[in-house]
Tab-separated table of C-alpha atoms in Angstrom:
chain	number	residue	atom	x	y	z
A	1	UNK	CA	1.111	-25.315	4.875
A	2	UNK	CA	2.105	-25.831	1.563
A	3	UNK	CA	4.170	-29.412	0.467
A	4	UNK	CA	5.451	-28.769	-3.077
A	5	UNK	CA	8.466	-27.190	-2.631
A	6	UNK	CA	9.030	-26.969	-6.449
A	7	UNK	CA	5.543	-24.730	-6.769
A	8	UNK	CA	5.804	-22.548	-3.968
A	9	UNK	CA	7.863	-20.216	-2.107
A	10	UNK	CA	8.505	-20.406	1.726
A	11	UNK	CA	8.885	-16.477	3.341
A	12	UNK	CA	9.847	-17.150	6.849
A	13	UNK	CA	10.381	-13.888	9.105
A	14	UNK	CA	11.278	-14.374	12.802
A	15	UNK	CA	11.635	-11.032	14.821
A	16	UNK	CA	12.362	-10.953	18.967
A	17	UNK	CA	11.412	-7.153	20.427
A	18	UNK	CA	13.585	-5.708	22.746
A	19	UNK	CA	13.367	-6.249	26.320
A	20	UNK	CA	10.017	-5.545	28.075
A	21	UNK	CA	10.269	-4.488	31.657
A	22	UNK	CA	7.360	-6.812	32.423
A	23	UNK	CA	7.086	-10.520	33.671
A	24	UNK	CA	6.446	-13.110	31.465
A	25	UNK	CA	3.179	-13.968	32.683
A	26	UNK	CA	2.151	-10.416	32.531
A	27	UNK	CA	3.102	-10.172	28.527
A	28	UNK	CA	1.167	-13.755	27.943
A	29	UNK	CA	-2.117	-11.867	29.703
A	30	UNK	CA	-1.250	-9.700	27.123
A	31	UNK	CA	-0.611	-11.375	24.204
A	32	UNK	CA	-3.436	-13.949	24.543
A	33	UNK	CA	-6.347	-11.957	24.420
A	34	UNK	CA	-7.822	-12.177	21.402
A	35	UNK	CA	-8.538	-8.452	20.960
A	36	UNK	CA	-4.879	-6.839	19.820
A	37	UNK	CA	-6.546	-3.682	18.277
A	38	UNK	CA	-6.976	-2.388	21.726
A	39	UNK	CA	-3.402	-1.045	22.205
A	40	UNK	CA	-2.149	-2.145	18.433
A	41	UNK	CA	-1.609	0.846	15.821
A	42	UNK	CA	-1.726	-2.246	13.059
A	43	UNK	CA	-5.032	-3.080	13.866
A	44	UNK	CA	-8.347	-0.586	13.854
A	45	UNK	CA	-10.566	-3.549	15.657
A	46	UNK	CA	-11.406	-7.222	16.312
A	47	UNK	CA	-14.213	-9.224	16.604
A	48	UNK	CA	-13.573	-12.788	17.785
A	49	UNK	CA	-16.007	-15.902	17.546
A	50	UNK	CA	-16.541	-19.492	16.820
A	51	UNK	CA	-16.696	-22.706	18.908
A	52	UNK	CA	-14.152	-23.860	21.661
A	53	UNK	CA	-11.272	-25.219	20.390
A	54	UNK	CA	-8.691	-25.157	23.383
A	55	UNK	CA	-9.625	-25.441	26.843
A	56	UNK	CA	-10.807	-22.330	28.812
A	57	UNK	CA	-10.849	-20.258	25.389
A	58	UNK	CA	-14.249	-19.194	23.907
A	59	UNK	CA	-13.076	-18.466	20.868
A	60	UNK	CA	-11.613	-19.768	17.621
A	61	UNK	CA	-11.568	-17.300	15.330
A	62	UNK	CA	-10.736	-13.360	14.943
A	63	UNK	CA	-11.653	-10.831	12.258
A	64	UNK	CA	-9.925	-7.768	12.046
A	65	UNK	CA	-9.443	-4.400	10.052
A	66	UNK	CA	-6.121	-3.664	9.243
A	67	UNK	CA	-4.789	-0.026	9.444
A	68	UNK	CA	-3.743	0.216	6.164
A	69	UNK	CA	-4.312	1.776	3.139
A	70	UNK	CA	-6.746	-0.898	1.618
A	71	UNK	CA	-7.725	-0.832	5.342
A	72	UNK	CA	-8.881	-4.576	4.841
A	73	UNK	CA	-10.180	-7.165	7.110
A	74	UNK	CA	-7.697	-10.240	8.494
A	75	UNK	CA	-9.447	-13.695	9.091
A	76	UNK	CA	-7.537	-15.841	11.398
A	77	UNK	CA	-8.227	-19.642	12.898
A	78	UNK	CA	-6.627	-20.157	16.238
A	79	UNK	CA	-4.145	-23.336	15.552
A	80	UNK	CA	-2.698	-23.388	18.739
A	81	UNK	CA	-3.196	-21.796	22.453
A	82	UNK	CA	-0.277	-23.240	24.306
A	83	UNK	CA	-0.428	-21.268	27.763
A	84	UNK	CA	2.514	-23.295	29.330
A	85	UNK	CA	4.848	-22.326	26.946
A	86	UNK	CA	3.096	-18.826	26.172
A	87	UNK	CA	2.987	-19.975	22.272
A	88	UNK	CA	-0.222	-18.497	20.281
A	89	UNK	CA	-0.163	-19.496	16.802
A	90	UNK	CA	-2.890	-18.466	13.720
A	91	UNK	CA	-3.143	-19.306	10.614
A	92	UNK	CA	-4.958	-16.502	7.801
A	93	UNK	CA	-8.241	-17.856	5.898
A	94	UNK	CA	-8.366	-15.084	3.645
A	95	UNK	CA	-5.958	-13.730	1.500
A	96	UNK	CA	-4.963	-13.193	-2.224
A	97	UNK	CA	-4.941	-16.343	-4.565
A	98	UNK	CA	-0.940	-16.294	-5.187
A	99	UNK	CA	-0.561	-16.688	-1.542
A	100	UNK	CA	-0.798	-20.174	-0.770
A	101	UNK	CA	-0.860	-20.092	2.941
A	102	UNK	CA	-0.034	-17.323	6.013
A	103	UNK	CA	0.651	-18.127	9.536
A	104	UNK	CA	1.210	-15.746	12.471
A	105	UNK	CA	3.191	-17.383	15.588
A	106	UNK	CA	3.957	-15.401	18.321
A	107	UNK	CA	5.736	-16.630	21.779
A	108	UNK	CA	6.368	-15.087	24.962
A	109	UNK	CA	10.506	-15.540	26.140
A	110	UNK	CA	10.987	-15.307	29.759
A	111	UNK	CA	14.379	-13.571	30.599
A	112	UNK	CA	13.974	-13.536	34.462
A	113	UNK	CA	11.919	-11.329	37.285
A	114	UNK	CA	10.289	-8.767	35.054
A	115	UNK	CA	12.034	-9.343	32.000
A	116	UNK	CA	10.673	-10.528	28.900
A	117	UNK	CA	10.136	-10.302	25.115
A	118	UNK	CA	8.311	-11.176	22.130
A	119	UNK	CA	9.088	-13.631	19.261
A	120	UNK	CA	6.992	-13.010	16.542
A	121	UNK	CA	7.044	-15.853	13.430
A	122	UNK	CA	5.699	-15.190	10.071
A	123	UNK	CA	5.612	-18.512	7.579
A	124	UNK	CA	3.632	-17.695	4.670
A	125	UNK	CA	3.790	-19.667	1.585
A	126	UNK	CA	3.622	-17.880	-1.968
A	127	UNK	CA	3.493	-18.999	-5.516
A	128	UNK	CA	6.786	-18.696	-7.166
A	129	UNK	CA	5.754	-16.852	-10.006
A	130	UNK	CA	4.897	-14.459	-8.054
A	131	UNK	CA	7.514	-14.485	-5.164
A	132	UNK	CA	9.658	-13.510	-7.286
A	133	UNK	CA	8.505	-10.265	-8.297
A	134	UNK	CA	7.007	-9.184	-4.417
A	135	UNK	CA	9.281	-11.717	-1.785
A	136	UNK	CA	11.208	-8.471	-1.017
A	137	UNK	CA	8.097	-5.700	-0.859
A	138	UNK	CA	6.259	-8.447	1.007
A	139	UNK	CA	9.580	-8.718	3.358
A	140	UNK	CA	9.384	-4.924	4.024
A	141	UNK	CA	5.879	-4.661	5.016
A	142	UNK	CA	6.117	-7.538	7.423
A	143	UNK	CA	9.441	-6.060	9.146
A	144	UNK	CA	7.785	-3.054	8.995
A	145	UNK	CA	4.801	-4.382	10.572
A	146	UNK	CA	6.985	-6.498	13.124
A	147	UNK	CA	8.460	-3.109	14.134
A	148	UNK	CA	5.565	-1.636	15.190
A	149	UNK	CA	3.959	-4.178	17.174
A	150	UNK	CA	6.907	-4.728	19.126
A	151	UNK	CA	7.062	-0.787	19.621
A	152	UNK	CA	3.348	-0.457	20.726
A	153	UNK	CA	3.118	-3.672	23.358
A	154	UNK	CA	6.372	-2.816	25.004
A	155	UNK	CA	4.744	0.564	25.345
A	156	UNK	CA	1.514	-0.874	26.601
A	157	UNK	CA	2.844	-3.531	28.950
A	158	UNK	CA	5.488	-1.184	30.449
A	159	UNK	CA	2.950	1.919	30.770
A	160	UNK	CA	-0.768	0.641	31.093
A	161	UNK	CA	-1.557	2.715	28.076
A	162	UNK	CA	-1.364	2.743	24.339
A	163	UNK	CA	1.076	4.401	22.737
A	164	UNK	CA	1.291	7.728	21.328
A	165	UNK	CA	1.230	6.222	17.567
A	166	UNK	CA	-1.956	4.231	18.706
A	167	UNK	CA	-2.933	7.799	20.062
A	168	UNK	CA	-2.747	9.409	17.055
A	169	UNK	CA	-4.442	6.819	14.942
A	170	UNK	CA	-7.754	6.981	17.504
A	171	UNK	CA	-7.849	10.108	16.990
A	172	UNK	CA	-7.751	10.218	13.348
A	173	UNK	CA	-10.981	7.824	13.599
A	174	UNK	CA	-12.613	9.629	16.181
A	175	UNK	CA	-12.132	12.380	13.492
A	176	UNK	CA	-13.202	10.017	10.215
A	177	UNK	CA	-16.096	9.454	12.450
A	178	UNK	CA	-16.681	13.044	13.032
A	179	UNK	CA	-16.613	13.786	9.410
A	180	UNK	CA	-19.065	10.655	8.465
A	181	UNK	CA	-21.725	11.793	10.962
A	182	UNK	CA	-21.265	15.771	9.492
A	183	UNK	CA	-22.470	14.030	5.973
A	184	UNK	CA	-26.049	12.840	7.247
A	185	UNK	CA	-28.957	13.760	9.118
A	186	UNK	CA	-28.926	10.518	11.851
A	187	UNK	CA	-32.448	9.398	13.788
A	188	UNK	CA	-32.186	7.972	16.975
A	189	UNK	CA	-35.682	6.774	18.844
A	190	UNK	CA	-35.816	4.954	22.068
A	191	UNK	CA	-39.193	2.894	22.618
A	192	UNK	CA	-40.108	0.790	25.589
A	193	UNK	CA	-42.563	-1.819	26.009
A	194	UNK	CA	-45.106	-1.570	27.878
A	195	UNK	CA	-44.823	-3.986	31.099
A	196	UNK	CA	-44.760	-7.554	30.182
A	197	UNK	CA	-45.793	-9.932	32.612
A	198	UNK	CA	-43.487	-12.933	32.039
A	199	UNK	CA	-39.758	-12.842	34.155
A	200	UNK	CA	-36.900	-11.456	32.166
A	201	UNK	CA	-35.945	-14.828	31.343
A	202	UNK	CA	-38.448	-15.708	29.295
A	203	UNK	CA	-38.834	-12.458	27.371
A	204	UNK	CA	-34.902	-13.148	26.628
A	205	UNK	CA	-35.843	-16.771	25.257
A	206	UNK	CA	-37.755	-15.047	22.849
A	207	UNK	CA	-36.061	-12.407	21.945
A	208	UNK	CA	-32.635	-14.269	21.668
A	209	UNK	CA	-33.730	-16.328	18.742
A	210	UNK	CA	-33.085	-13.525	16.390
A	211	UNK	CA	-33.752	-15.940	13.771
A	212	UNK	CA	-37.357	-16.250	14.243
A	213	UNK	CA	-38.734	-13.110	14.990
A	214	UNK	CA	-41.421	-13.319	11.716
A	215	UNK	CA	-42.814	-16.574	14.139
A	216	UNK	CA	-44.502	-13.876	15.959
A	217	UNK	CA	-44.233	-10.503	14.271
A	218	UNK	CA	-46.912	-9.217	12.029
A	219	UNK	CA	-44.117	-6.714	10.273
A	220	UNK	CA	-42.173	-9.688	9.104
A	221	UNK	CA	-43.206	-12.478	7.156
A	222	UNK	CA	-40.383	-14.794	7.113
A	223	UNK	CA	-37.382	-14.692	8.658
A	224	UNK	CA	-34.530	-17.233	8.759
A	225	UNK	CA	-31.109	-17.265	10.100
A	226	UNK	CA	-27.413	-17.431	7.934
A	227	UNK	CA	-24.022	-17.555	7.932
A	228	UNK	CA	-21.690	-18.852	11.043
A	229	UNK	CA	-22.026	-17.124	14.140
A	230	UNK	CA	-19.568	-14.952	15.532
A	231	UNK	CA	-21.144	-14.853	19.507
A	232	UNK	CA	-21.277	-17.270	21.733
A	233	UNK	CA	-24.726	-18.480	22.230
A	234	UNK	CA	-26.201	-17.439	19.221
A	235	UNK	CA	-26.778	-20.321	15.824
A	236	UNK	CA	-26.103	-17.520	13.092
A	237	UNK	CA	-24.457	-14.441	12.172
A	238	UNK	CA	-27.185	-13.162	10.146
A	239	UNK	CA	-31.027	-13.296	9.212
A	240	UNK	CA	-32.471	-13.205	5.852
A	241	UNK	CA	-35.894	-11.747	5.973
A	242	UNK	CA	-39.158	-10.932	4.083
A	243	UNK	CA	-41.336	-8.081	4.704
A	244	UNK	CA	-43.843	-7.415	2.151
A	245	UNK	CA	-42.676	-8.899	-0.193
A	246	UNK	CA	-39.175	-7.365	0.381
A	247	UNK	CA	-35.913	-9.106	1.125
A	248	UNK	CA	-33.766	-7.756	4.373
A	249	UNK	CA	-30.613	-8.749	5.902
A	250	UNK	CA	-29.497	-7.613	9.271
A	251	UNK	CA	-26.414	-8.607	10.567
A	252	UNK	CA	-25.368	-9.506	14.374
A	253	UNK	CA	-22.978	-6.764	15.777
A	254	UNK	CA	-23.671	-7.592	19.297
A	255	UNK	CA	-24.915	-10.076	21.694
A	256	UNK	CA	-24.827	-11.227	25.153
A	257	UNK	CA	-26.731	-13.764	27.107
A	258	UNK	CA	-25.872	-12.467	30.076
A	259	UNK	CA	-26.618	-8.601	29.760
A	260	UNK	CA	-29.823	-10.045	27.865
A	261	UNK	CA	-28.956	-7.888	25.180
A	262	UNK	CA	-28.398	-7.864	21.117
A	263	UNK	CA	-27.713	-5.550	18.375
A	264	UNK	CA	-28.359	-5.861	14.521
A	265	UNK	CA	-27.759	-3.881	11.680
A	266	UNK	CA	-29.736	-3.476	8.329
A	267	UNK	CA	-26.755	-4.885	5.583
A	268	UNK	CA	-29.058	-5.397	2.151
A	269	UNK	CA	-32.490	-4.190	1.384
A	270	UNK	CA	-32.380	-0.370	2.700
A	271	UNK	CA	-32.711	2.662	0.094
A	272	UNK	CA	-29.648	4.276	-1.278
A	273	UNK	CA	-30.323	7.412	1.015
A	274	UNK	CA	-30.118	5.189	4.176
A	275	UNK	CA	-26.575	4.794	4.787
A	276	UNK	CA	-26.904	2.707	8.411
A	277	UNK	CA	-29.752	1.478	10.180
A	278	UNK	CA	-28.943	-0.619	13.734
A	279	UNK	CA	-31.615	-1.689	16.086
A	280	UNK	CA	-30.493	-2.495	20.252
A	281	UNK	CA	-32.770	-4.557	22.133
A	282	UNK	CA	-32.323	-4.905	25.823
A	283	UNK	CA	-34.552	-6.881	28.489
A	284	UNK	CA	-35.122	-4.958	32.242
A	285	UNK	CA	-36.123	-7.013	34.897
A	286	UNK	CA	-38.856	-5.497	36.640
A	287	UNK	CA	-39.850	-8.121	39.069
A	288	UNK	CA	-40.098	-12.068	39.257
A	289	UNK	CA	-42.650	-12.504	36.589
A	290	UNK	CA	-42.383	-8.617	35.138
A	291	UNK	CA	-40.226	-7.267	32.355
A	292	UNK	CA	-39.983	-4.283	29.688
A	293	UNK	CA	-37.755	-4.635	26.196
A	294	UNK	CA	-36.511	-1.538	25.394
A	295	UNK	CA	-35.483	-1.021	21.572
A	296	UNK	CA	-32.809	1.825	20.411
A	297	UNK	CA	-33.135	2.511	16.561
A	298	UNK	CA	-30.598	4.560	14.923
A	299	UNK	CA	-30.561	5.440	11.210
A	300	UNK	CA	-28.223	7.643	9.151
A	301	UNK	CA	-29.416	9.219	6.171
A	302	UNK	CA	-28.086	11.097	3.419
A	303	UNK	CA	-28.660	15.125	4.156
A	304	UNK	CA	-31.182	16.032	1.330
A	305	UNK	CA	-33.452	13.049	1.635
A	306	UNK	CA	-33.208	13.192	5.424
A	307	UNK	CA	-34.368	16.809	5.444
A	308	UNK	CA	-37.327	16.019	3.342
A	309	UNK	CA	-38.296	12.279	4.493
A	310	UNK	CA	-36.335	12.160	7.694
A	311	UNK	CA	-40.155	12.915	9.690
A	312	UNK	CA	-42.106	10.264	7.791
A	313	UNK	CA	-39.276	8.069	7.987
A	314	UNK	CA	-39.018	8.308	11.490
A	315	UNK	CA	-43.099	8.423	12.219
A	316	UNK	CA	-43.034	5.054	10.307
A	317	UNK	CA	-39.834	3.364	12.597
A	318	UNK	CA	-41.895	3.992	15.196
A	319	UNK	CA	-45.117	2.788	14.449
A	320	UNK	CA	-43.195	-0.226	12.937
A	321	UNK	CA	-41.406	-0.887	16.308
A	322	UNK	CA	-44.581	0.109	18.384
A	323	UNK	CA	-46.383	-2.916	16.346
A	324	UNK	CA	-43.428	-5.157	16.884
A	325	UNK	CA	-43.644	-4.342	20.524
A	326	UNK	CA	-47.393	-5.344	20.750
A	327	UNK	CA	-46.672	-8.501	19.133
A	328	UNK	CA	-44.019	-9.441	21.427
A	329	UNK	CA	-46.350	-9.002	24.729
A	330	UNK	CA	-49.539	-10.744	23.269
A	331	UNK	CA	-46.899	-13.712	22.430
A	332	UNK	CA	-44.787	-13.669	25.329
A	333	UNK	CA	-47.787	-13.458	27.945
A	334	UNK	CA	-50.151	-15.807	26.186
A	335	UNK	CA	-48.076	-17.904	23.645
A	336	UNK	CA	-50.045	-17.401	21.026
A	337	UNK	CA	-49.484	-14.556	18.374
A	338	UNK	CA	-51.466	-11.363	17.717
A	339	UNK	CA	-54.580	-10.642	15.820
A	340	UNK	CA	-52.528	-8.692	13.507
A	341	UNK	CA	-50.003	-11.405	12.856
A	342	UNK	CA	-53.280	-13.284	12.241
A	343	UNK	CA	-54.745	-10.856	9.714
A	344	UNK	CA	-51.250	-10.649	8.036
A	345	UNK	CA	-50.991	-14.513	7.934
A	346	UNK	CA	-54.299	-15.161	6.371
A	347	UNK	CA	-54.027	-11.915	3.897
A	348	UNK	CA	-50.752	-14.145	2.778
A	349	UNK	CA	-52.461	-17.370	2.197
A	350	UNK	CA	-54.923	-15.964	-0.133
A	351	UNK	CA	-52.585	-14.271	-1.907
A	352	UNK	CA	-51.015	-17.703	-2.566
A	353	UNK	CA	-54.525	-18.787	-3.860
């Protein structure tokens, strides 16, 4: 919070909805889950990460994308997570440089057998320059804002459903979607290992350290990992990598330890007619000391170049992933890595010569 009162503006909003025809334990359950977006019109979606700060809550921070006409993303710490009194409390990390400081405090009141509300605080600190000319739009948009969140979770806890304006607004990015998709020519290939004789386990030891995957793959020659991680069990968010010569980021969408499962998409380093590229590896048990990986590319690419490269393109994914693939059983089975990461290794070293 901001401590010189003579530099900075205090905008304090404090809004109570109307009465929701729910229990006030039922609203918390609500309230603090981390993912709002789900019955929310304000928000599009969440992603939530980042070490244990309160007891029994894997998560400490939430990114989200704001429905609005920026459409821009919200980065929130978790400050407090005070169950007994159903206080939540989060404090912005990103926002505009006249804005000194943003919190977000909401609490659940308990008005008797299945009666409650929700108190929503807004303390944001703002230059006073600048608070002069936008305290009042700034006012509006929060009130406005206010309004609507009370609107869609009495709708949501009352009904077990979103509301219609939450309605509307999925539908108008199933449609965005819709229209996206219409724009390219998208590649999909699914490719399974062959049968790997370690246990599922261990494949998923390897495969987990997304970070190191040029340790053992002949189509990467470096790899590193970057920025915090946003899943629980992972040690990064991204990895930077190096593949002839060529420098690749792929980014962490998804991950789970206990599906034994991860996702990545292709952020920097991908020609200006490939407009997404996402790779989904998952681990099968097949027996004690058996296991397949099976990989899901997709790729979207721009109409024209899809129609004439979107063949070669896809002939070279898969004799990329194939490769990978082959890599991955010679190292998983014998611990030591391929004849081809070999070859690529020593080509390397005299190239260093």
């Amino acid at each position: 919070m901001a401590q010189n009162g003579e530099k900075y503006t205090e905008i304090k909003t404090v809004r109570t909805s109307e009465i929701i025809d729910v229990s006030a334990d039922s609203l918390w359950k609500i309230i603090n889950q981390p993912d709002i977006s789900v019955w929310s019109t304000l928000l599009d979606s969440t992603k939530f990460f980042g070490a244990e700060k309160f007891k029994g809550v894997p998560w400490s921070k939430r990114v989200s994308i704001v429905n609005t006409k920026g459409h821009h993303e919200s980065h929130e710490d978790l400050i407090v997570y005070d169950p007994v009194n159903r206080i939540i409390k989060f404090a912005s990390t990103k926002f505009p440089r006249f804005i000194i400081s943003n919190e977000t405090h909401y609490e659940v009141i308990d008005y008797g057998h299945n009666k409650s509300a929700l108190k929503t605080t807004t303390l944001m600190n703002m230059k006073k320059f600048h608070a002069f000319f936008l305290k009042k739009p700034m006012l509006k948009v929060i009130n406005k804002n206010g309004d609507e969140l009370s609107y869609d979770i009495k709708y949501y806890a009352e009904n077990e459903d979103v509301s219609p304006s939450k309605k509307d607004r999925i539908k108008e990015l199933e449609k965005d979607e819709a229209n996206q998709k219409s724009k390219y020519r998208i590649v999909k290939k699914k490719l399974k290992s062959d049968t790997i004789n370690v246990s599922a386990d261990s494949l998923w030891a390897i495969l987990r350290e997304f970070d190191k995957v040029s340790d053992w793959t002949s189509t990467l020659d470096h790899s590193e990992g970057a920025g915090e991680a946003k899943f629980e069990g992972t040690t990064c968010n991204e990895r930077v990598c190096v593949s002839n010569h060529k420098k690749l980021v792929e980014e962490l969408i998804m991950f789970s330890d206990e599906k034994k499962e991860l996702a990545y998409e292709l952020t920097e380093g991908a020609p200006g007619f490939v407009k997404l590229a996402q790779n989904h590896w998952k681990v099968y048990k097949i027996s004690q000391n058996k296991s397949v990986v099976e990989m899901n590319v997709t790729m979207h690419l721009t109409k024209f170049m899809g129609f004439i490269l979107g063949r070669v393109i896809t002939k070279t994914m898969t004799k990329q992933v194939l490769l990978v693939l082959n890599d991955l059983k010679i190292y998983a089975e014998t611990g030591e890595i391929s004849e081809e990461k070999k070859i690529r290794i020593s080509k390397l070293n005299k190239n260093k010569k």
